[in-house]
CSV table of C-alpha atoms in Angstrom, one decimal:
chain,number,residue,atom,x,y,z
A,1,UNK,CA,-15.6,60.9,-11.8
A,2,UNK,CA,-19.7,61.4,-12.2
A,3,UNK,CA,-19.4,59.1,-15.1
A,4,UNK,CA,-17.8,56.5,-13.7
A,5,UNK,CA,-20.3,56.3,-10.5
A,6,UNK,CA,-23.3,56.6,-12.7
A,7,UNK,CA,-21.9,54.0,-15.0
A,8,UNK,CA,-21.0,51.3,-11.7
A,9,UNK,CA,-24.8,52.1,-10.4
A,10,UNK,CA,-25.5,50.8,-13.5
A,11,UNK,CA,-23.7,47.7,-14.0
A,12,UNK,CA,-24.5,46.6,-10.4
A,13,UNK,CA,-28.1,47.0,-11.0
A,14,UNK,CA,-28.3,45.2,-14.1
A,15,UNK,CA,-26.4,42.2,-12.1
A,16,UNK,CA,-28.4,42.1,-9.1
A,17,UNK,CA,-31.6,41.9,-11.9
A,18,UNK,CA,-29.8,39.2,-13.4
A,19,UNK,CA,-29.0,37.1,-10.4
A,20,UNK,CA,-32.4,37.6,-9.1
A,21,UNK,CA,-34.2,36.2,-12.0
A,22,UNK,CA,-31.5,33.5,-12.9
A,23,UNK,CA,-33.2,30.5,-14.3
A,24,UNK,CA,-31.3,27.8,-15.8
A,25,UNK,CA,-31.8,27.5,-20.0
A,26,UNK,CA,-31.8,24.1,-20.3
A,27,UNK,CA,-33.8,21.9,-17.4
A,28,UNK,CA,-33.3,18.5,-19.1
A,29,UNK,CA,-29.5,17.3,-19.2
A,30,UNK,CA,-28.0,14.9,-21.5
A,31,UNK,CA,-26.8,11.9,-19.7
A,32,UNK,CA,-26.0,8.4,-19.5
A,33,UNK,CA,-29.8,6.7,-19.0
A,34,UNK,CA,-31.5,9.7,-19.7
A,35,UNK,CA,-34.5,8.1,-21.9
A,36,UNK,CA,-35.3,10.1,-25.5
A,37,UNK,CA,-37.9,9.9,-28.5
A,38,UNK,CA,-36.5,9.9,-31.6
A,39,UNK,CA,-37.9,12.6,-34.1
A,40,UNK,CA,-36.3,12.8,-37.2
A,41,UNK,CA,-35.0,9.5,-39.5
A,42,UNK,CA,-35.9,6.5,-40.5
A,43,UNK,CA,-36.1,5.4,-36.7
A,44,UNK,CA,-38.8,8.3,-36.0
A,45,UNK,CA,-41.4,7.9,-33.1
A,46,UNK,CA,-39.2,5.5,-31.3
A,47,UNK,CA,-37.7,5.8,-27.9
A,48,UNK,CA,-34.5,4.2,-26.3
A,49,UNK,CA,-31.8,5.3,-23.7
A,50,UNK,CA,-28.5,7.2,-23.7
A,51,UNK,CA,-25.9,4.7,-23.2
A,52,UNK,CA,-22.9,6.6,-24.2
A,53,UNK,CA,-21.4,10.0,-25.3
A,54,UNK,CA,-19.8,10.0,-28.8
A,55,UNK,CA,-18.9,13.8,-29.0
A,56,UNK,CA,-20.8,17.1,-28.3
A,57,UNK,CA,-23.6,16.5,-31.1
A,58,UNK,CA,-24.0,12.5,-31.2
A,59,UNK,CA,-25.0,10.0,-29.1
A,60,UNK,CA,-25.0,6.2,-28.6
A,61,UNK,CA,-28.8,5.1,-28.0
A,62,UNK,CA,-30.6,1.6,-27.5
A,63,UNK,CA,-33.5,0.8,-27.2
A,64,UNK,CA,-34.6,-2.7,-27.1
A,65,UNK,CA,-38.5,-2.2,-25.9
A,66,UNK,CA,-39.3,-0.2,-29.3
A,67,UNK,CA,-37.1,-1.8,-31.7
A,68,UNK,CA,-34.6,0.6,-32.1
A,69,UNK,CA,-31.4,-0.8,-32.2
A,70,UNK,CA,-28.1,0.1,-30.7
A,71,UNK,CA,-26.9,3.1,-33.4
A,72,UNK,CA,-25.7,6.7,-33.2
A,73,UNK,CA,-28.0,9.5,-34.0
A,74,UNK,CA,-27.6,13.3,-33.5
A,75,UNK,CA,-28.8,15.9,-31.0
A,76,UNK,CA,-31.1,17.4,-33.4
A,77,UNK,CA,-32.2,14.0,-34.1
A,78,UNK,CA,-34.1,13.1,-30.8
A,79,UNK,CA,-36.2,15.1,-27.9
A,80,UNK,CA,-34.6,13.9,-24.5
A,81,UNK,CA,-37.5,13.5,-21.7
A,82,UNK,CA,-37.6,14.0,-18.2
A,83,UNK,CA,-37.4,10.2,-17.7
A,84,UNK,CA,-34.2,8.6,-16.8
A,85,UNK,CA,-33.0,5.1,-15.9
A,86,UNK,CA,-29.7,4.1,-13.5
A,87,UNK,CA,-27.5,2.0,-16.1
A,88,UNK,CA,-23.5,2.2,-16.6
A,89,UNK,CA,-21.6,4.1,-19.6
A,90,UNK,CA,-21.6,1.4,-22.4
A,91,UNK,CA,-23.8,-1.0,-21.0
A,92,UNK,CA,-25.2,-4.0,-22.7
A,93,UNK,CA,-28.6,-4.1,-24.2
A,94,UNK,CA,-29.6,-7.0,-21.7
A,95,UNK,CA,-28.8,-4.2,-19.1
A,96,UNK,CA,-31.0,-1.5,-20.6
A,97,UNK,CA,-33.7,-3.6,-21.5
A,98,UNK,CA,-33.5,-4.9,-17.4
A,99,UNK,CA,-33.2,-0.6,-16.6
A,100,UNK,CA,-36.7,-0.3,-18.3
A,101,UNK,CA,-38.5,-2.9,-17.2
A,102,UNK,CA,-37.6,-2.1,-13.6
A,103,UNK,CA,-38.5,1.4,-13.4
A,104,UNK,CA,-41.5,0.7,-16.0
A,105,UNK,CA,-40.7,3.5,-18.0
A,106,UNK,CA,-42.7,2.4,-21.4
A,107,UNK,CA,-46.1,3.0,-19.3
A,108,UNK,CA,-44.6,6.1,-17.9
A,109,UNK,CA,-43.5,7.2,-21.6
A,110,UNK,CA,-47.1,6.6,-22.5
A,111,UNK,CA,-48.3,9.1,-20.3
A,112,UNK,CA,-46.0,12.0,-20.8
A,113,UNK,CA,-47.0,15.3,-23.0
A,114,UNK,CA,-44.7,14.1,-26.0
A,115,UNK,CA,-46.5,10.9,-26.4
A,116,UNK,CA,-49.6,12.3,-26.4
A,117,UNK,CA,-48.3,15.4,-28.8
A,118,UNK,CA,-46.7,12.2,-31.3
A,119,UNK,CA,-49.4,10.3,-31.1
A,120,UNK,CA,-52.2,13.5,-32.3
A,121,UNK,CA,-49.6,14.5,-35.2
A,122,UNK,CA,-49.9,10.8,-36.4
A,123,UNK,CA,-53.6,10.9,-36.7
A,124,UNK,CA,-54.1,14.2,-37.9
A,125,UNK,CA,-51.6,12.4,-41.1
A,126,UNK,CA,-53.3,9.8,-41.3
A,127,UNK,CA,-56.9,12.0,-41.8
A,128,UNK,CA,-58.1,11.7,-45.3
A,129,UNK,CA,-59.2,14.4,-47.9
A,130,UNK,CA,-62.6,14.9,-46.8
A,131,UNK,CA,-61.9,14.6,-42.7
A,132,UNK,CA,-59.5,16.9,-42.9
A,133,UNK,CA,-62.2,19.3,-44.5
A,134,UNK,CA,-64.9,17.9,-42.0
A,135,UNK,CA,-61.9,19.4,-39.3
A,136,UNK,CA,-61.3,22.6,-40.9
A,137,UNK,CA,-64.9,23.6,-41.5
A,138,UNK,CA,-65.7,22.4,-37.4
A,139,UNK,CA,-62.6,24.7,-36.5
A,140,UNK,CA,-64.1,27.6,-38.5
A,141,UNK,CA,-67.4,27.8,-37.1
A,142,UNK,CA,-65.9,27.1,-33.9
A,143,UNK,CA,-63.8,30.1,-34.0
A,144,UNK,CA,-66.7,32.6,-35.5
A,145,UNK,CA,-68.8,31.2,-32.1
A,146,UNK,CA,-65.8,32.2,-30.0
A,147,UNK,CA,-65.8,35.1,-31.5
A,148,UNK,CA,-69.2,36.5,-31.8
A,149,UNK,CA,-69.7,35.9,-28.0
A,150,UNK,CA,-66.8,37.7,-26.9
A,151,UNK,CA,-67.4,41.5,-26.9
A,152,UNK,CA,-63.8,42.8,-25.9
A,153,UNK,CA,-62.0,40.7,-28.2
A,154,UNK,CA,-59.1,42.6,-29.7
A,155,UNK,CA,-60.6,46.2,-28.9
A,156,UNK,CA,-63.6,45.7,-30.8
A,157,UNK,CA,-67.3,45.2,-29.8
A,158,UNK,CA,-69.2,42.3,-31.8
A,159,UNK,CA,-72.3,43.8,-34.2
């Protein structure tokens, strides 16, 4: 019997932990309107809108403002924002393209963290040879400064 009321006091601690710190894993939904950034493909660095469901990993996507036509792509395919426009399942492009330009969401795009992330990946490709040296040596010496002027870095004092 001792067991089996040490083993309950268990079990209903570890659920009251668990419904005390519930968070949800996922914040950003897939939906109909829901506005994503393609990744991956020959379509990278584009963004369009959800317009339909194909099955659990695909997903109908237009969008007409970046030149990305109507086509399906995969979930690992795209990055889905926090930006979302009201449209119907299976709309019409006309529809969409109306969607975006009401709720200005190219601007809004522009200003969110995945832009600005895309946007710092394209230029540190397109760096040449010797800027990408000129960034690597700045980084460097940047680094030794940080380090010599903190003294309780990592347990140890600087000399």
């Amino acid at each position: 019997k001792q067991w089996y009321q040490r083993r309950v006091a268990i079990t209903a601690g570890i659920t009251n932990n668990l419904s005390r710190c519930h968070k949800m894993l996922y914040q950003r939904k897939i939906e109909i309107g829901r506005v994503c950034y393609v990744r991956l493909g020959e379509n990278a660095g584009k963004t369009g809108v959800v317009v339909d469901l194909v099955d659990q990993k695909h997903l109908l996507i237009d969008g007409p403002d970046s030149g990305l036509a109507r086509s399906v792509f995969r979930l690992n395919q795209i990055a889905i924002t926090d930006l979302k426009v009201k449209i119907p399942r299976g709309c019409k492009t006309k529809v969409v393209r109306a969607a975006l330009a009401k709720d200005d969401i190219p601007a809004k795009f522009l200003k969110s963290g995945l832009s600005k992330k895309s946007e710092a990946q394209q230029a540190k490709a397109a760096l040449g040879d010797f800027a990408r040296f000129k960034l690597r040596v700045s980084k460097t010496a940047h680094n030794k400064k940080e380090k010599s002027t903190d003294p309780g870095r990592n347990g140890h004092s600087a000399l």
